[in-house]
XYZ file of C-alpha atoms in Angstrom:
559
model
C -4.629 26.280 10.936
C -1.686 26.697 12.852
C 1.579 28.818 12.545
C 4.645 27.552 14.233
C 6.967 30.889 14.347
C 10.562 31.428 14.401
C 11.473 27.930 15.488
C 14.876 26.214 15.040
C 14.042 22.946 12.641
C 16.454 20.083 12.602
C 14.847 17.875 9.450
C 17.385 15.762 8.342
C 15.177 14.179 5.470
C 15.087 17.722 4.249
C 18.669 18.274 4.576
C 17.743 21.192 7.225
C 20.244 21.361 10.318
C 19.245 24.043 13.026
C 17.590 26.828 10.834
C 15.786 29.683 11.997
C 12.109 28.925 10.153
C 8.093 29.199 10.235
C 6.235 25.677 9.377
C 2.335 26.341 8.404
C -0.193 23.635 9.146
C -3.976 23.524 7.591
C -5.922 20.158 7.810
C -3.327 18.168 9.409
C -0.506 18.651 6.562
C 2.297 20.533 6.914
C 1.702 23.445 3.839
C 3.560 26.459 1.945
C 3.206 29.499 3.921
C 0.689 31.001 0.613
C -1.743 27.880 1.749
C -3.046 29.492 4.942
C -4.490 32.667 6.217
C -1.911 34.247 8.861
C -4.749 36.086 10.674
C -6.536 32.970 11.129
C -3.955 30.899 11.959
C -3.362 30.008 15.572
C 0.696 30.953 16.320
C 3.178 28.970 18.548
C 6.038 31.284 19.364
C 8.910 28.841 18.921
C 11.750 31.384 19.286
C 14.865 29.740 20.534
C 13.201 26.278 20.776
C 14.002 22.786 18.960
C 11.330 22.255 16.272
C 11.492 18.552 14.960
C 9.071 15.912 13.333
C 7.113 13.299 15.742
C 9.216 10.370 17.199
C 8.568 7.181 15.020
C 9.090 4.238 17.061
C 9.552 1.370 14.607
C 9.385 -1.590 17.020
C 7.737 -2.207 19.910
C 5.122 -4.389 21.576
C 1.885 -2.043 22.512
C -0.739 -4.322 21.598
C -2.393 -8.225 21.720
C -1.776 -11.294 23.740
C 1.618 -11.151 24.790
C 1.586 -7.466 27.022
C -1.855 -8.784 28.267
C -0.538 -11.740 29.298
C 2.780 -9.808 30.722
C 0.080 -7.536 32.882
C -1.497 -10.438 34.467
C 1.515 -12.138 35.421
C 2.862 -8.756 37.102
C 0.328 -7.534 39.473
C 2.441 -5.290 41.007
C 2.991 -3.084 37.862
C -0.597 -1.584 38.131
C 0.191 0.040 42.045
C 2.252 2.916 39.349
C -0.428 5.457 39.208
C 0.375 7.952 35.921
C -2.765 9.652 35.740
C -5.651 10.185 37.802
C -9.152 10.272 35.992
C -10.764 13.716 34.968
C -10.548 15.276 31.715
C -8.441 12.084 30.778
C -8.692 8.523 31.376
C -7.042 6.872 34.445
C -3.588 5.618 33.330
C -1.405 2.932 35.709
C 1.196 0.688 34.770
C 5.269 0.766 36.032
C 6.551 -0.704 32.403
C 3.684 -2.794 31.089
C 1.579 0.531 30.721
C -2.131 0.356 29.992
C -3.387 1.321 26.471
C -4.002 4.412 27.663
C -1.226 5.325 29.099
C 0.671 4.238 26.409
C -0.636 7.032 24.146
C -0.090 9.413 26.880
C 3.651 8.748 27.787
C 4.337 9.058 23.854
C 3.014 11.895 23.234
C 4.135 13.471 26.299
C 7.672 12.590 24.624
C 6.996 14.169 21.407
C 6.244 10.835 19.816
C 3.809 10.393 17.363
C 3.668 6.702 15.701
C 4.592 3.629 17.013
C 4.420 -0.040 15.990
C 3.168 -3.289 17.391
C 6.443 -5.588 16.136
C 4.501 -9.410 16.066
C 0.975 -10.135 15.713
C 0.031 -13.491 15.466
C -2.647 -13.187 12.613
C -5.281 -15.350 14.022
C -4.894 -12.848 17.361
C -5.188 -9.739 14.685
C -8.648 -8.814 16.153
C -7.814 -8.943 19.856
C -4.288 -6.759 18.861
C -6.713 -4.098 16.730
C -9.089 -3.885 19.631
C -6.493 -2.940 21.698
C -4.598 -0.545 19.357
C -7.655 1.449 19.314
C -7.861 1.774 22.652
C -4.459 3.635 22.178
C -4.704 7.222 22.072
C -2.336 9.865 20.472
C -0.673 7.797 18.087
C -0.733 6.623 14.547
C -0.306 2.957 14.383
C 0.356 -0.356 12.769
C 0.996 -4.001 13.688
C 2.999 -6.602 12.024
C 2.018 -10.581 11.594
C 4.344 -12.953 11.746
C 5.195 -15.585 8.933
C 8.177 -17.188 10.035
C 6.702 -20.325 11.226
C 3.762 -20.529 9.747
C 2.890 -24.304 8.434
C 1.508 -23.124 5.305
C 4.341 -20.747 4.396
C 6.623 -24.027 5.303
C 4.384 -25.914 2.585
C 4.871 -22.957 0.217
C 8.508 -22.996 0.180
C 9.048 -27.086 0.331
C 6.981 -26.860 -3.748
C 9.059 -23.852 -4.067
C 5.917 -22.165 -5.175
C 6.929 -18.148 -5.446
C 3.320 -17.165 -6.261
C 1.616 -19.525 -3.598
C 3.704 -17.959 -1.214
C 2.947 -14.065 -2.318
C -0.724 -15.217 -2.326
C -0.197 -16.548 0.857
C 1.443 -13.273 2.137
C -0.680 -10.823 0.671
C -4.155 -12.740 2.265
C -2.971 -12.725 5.656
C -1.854 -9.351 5.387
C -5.196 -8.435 4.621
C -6.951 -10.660 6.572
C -5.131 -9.330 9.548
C -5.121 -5.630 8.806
C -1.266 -5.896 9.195
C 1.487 -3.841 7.512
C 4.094 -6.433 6.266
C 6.136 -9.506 7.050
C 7.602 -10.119 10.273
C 9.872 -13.720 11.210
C 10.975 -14.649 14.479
C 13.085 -17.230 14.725
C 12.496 -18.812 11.534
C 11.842 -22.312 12.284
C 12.749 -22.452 15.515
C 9.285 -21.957 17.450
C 8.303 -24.834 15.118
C 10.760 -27.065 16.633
C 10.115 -25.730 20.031
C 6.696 -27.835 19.637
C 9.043 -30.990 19.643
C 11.023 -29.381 22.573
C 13.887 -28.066 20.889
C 15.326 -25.537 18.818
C 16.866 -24.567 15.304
C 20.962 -23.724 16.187
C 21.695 -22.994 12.610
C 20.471 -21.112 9.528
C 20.779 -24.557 7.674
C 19.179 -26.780 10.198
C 15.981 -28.572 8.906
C 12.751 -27.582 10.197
C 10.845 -30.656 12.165
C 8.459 -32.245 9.717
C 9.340 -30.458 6.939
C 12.305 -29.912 4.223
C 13.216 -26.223 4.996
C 15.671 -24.661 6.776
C 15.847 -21.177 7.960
C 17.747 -19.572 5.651
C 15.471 -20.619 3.004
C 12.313 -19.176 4.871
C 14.204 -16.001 5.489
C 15.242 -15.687 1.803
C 12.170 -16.795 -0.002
C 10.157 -14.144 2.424
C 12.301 -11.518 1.385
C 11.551 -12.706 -2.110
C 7.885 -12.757 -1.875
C 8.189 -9.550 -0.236
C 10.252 -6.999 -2.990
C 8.193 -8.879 -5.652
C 4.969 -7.620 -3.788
C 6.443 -4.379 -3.286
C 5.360 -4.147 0.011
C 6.289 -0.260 2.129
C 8.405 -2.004 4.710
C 11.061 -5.002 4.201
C 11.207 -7.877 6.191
C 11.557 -7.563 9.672
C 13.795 -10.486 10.808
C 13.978 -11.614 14.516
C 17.257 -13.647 14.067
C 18.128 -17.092 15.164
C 19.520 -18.082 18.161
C 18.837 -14.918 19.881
C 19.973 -14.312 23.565
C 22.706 -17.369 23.041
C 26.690 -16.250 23.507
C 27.973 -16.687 19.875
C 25.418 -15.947 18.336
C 26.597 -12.284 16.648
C 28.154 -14.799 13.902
C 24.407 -16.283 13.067
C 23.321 -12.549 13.077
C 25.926 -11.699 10.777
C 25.450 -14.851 8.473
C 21.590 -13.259 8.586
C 22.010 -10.115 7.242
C 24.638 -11.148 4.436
C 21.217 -13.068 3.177
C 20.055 -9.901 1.975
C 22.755 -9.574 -0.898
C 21.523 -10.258 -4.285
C 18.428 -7.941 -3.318
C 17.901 -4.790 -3.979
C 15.304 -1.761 -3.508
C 15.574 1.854 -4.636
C 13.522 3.214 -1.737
C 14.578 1.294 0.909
C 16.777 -1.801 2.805
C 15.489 -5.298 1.889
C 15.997 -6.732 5.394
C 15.866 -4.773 8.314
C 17.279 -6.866 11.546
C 15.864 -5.816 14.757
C 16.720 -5.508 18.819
C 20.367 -6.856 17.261
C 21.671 -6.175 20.938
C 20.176 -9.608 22.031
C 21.718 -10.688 18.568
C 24.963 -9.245 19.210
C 27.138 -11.986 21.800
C 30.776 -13.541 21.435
C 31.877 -15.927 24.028
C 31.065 -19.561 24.060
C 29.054 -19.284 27.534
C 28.148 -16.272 29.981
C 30.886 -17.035 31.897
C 33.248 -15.431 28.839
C 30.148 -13.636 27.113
C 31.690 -11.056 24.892
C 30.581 -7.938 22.507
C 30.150 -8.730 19.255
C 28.699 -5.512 18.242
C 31.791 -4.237 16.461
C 32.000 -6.889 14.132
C 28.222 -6.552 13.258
C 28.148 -2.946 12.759
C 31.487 -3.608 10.245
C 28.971 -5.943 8.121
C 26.073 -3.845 8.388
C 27.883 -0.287 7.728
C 28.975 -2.318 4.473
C 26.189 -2.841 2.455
C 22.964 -0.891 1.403
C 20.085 -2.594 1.852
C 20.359 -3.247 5.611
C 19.117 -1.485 8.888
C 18.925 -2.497 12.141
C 17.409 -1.278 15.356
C 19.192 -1.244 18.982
C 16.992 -3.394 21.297
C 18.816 -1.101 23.847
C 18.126 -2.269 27.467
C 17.505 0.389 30.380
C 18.396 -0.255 34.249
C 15.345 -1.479 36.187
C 12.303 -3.688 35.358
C 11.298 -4.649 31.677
C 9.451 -7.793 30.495
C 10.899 -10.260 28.254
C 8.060 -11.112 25.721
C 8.607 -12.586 22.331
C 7.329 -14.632 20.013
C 10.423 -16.603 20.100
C 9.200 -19.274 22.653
C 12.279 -21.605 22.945
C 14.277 -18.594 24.141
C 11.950 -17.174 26.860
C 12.021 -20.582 27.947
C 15.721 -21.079 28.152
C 15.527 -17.320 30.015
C 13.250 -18.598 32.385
C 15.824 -21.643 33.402
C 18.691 -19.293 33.633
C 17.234 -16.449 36.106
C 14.523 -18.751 37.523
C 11.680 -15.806 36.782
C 8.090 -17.073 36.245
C 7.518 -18.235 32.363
C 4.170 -18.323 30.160
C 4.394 -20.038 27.082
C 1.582 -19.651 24.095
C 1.702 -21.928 21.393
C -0.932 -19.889 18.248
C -2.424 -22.604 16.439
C -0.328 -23.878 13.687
C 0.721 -20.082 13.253
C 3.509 -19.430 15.842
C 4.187 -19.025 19.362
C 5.292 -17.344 22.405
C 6.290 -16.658 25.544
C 6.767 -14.233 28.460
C 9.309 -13.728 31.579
C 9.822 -10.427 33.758
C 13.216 -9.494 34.246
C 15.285 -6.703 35.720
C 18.219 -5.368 34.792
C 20.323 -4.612 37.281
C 23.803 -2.389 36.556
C 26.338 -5.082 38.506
C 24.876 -7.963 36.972
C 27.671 -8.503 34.522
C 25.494 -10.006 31.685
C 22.939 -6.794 32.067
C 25.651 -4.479 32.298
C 27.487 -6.387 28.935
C 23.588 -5.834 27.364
C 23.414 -2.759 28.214
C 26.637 -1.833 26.881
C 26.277 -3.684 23.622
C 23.365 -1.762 23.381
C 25.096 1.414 23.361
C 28.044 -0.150 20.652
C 25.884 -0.722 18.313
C 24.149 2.982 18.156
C 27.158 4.641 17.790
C 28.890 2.255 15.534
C 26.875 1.447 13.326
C 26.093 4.080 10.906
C 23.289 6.849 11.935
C 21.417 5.898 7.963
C 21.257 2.236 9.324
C 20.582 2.221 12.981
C 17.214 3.284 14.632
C 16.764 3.642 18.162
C 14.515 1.204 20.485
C 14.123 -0.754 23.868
C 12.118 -3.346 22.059
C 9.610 -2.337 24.589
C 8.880 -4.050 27.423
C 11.627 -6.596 26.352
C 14.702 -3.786 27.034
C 12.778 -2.031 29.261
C 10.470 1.240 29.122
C 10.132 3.499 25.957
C 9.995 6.082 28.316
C 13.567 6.388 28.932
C 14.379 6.660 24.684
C 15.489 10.247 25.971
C 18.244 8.219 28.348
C 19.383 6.758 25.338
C 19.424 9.713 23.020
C 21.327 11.683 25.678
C 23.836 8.504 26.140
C 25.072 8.474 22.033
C 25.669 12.565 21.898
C 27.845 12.174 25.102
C 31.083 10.651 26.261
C 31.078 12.412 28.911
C 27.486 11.114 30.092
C 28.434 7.451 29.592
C 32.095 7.826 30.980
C 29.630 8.479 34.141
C 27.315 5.787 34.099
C 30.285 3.351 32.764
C 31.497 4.015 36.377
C 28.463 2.720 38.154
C 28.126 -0.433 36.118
C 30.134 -4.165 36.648
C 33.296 -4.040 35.715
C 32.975 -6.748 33.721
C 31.691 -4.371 30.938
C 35.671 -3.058 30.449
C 36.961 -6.049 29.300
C 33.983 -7.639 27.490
C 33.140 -4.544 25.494
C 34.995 -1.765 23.600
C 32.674 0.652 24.885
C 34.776 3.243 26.814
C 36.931 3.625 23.771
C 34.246 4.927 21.782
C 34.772 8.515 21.326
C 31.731 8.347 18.949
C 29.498 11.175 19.976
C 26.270 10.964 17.826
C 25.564 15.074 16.720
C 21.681 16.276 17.409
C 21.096 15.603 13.912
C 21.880 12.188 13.857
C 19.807 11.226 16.723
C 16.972 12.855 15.418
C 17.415 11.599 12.351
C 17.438 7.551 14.224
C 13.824 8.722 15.988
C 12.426 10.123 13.118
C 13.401 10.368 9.688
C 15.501 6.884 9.378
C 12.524 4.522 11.273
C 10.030 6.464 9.140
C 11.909 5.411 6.047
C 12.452 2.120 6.786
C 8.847 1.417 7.501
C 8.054 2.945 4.308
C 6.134 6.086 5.647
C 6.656 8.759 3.100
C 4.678 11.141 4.766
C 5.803 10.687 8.204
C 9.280 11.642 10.717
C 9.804 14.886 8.538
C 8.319 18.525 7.967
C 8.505 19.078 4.111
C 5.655 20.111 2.322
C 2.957 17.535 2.464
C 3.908 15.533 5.587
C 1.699 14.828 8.487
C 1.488 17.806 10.797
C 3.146 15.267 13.601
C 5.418 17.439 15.223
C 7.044 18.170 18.331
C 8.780 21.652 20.007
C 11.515 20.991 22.930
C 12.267 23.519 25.163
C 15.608 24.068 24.001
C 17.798 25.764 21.953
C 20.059 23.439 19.790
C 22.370 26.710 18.827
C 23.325 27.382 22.066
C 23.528 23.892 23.663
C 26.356 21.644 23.986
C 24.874 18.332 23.639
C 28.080 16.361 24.692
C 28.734 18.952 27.593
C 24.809 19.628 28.697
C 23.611 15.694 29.008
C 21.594 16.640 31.566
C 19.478 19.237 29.694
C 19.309 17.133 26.397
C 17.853 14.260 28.867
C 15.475 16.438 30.562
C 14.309 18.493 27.235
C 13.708 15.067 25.606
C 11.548 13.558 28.297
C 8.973 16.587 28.463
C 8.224 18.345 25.419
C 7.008 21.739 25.094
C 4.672 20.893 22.313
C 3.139 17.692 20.717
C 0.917 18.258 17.591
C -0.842 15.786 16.215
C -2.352 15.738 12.860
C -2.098 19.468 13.380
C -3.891 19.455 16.943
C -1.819 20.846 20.076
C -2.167 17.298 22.436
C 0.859 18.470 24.315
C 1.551 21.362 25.983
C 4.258 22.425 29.014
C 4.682 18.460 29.130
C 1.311 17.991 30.107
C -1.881 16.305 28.176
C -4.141 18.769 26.557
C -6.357 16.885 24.051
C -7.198 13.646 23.268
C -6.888 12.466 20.251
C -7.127 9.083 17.955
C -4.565 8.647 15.047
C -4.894 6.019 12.384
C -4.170 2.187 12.340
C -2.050 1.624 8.813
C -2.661 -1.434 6.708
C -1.241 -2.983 4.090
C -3.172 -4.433 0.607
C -1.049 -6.098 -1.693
C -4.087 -8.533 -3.034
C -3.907 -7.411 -6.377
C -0.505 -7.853 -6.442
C -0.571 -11.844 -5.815
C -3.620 -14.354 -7.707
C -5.070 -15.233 -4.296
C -6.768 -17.940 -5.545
C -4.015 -19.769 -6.094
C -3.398 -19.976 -2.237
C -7.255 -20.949 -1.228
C -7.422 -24.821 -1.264
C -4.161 -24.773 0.537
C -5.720 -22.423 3.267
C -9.182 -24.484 3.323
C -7.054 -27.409 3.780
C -5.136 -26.033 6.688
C -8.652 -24.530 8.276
C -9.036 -28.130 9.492
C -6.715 -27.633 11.797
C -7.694 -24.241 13.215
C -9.941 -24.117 16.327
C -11.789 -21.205 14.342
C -13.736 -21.544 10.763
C -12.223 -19.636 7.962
C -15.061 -17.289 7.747
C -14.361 -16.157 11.225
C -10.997 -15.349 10.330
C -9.322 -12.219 10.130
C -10.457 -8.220 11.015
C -12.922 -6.598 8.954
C -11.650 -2.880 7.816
C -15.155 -0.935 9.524
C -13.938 -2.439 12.754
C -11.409 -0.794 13.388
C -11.680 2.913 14.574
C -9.615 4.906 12.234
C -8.259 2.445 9.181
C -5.432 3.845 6.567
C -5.592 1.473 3.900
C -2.368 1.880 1.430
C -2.984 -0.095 -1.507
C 0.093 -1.611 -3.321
C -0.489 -1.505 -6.914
């Protein structure tokens, strides 16, 4: 049991804003103060110090083929030594961190949860052995549908319940927690060497377009009642112009609705966010995205917010990384996943007086303080924006003009005319930003019991050496960067891993998973899949991840 006394709490799914309280923890939940024993409790004096919920990164790429394949293509990341080998394991890694040390650098952060944003499902085994071999963390991977043959065939009969069936057994079969789309239909084409440029361009070999396989997945996925909403990589990412395709994306989600949550969330729009006609007069086009998005109520986004210095570019959109690889010449690795998807991979840095990184990186930025704080979570769609590591850089960067006035200065010009940027005067309160690492990407995933400290959440918390009632976050940049980077305490599931900013306990959190099969008459999908096994370089019974292999499995059931 543990007693966490006199801290300052900023909850914002609780409606609590920087008030004086004691949170009680017994078997991992956070409990009323009658549930414990004081004089067996262990205390944490919190006096004067930030008390929040866990960080909850909603999108990020931790786990499977692509990072592995990013780490053998970049040597040179493993000379980055993060931890030396004793009471923990040895960590290395610059950006492309080892599983380890991706547990590590979280929870030194105060994070507590993050999830793997594309999983291939016939890859779901090697992505759960490596998510295991993540520390710290609760986790959870998404597969990706949006160019799957079968769901192609599903949606050419316009068969609703095929489809569902179809979506529920991979879900299972993969151990994944809902329905991602890259690209919809465009990785298909990429196996003929070319691209979809519209959302009403026809796939290659068959009569859908992507606008119907974004619609009829967000279809399949409210009538399933799955936790999370689609999670939609849009079309034509990376291309100048193409903020009016990402706008004619999220208007599909009108005529759906969900009580709980957004139908459609759209994610890393910063690579989705691009006026111009070339990169010669590349453009924002984040202002007239957040104007859509702050419109309606069943949207969200995430930033895709991209930090100075080295990153990876790894996607399972494999016509753009190709494209990326032509225009800055970087080594390329393409996977095409059996007749599920594809991918590929290209390092990249991002240098502050390249004019199209400093437009990215100021994009970034537009759209986190534009777009409303209930509809906007933050994220570096790690490795692809660069490190998670430097979400306090970013957090720091939306509660301060000042702070960005600065680092406007050291950037390409270019950024003053393509962008609106320094006229912001947006400056994004504590609240908010904790709200857009916690509470908001918690929602959106569906996590009831995560990114907040009411009664009955996870004991996932994290202390910050700092006092929110006597700090000027727009003023005292500095200090909000430096507080957010170390913090004081991490609990996890009601065990102190994190103390002083440095590791004290090793623990393993749970992998999530979705089952919706008794929402969807399976059967109905099964001589389509036996069909399509003749074309997979595996047998059907060899398909998928069994539940007792993974290390710590949450199964939530959708009934």
């Amino acid at each position: 049991m543990l007693w966490i006394r006199n801290g300052i709490v900023v909850d914002p799914k609780n409606k609590i804003n920087a008030e004086k309280m004691d949170i009680f923890i017994k078997n991992g939940k956070i409990v009323e103060e009658n549930e414990v024993k004081k004089e067996e409790c262990k205390v944490i004096d919190a006096s004067g110090k930030l008390v929040v919920a866990g960080g909850v990164d909603m999108h990020a790429h931790i786990a499977g083929s692509k990072i592995n394949t990013g780490r053998t293509m970049r040597p040179e990341e493993m000379r980055v030594v993060r931890n030396i080998a004793g009471k923990f394991r040895a960590t290395v890694g610059r950006v492309l961190l080892t599983a380890p040390a991706i547990g590590y650098e979280y929870a030194k952060m105060g994070y507590t949860t993050s999830f793997e944003a594309a999983q291939p499902p016939i890859g779901a085994l090697h992505t759960h052995e490596e998510l295991d071999a993540i520390p710290m963390i609760d986790k959870a991977a998404l597969p990706v549908f949006g160019n799957w043959h079968l769901v192609f065939k599903c949606i050419e009969e316009k068969n609703m319940e095929k489809l569902k069936a179809l979506v529920a057994w991979a879900i299972e079969r993969s151990k994944g927690f809902g329905v991602k789309v890259v690209n919809p239909g465009g990785v298909e084409a990429w196996m003929y060497g070319g691209n979809v440029k519209s959302l009403d361009d026809q796939v290659p070999g068959f009569n859908v377009t992507p606008r119907e396989i974004i619609t009829w997945l967000i279809k399949a996925n409210e009538e399933l009642g799955l936790p999370h909403s689609v999670h939609l990589h849009c079309n034509n990412l990376g291309v100048p112009g193409n903020y009016q395709t990402t706008i004619e994306s999220i208007k599909l989600a009108k005529g759906f609705s969900n009580a709980k949550r957004q139908v459609l969330h759209v994610t890393h729009v910063q690579f989705n966010a691009y006026a111009g006609s070339s990169w010669r007069d590349a453009g924002s086009g984040a202002a007239e995205i957040a104007k859509v998005v702050n419109s309606m109520d069943n949207v969200t986004i995430d930033m895709g917010q991209p930090i100075f210095g080295h990153a990876t570019a790894m996607t399972g959109d494999a016509p753009f990384q190709f494209s990326l690889h032509k225009l800055i010449g970087a080594r390329w690795s393409n996977k095409d996943t059996e007749v599920e998807t594809g991918a590929g991979i290209v390092p990249i840095g991002y240098l502050p007086n390249n004019p199209v990184h400093a437009l990215q990186w100021a994009i970034g930025l537009e759209l986190g303080l534009l777009v409303d704080s209930n509809k906007v979570a933050l994220t570096t769609d790690y490795p692809n924006g660069g490190p998670f590591t430097e979400y306090p850089y970013v957090m720091a960067m939306l509660m301060s003009k000042k702070m960005r006035e600065g680092e406007l200065s050291k950037v390409n010009a270019y950024v003053q005319k393509a962008t609106g940027l320094a006229s912001i005067d947006v400056e994004k309160t504590l609240y908010e930003v904790i709200h857009m690492t916690r509470s908001l990407p918690a929602k959106i995933l569906g996590l009831e019991n995560k990114g907040h400290l009411g009664i009955g959440a996870d004991a996932d918390i994290a202390i910050y050496n700092l006092n929110p009632l006597e700090t000027d976050t727009s003023k005292e940049f500095e200090k909000v960067y430096k507080m957010f980077k170390s913090a004081e305490y991490t609990i996890k599931g009601g065990e102190i891993i994190v103390k002083g900013g440095e590791l004290v306990k090793e623990v393993y959190g749970r992998t999530f998973w979705v089952d919706a099969t008794k929402k969807a008459d399976i059967q109905a999908v099964m001589p389509d899949i036996r069909e399509y096994f003749n074309y997979y370089s595996v047998q059907l019974g060899n398909y998928g991840v069994e539940e007792r292999w993974i290390k710590k499995p949450a199964r939530i059931e959708v009934v």
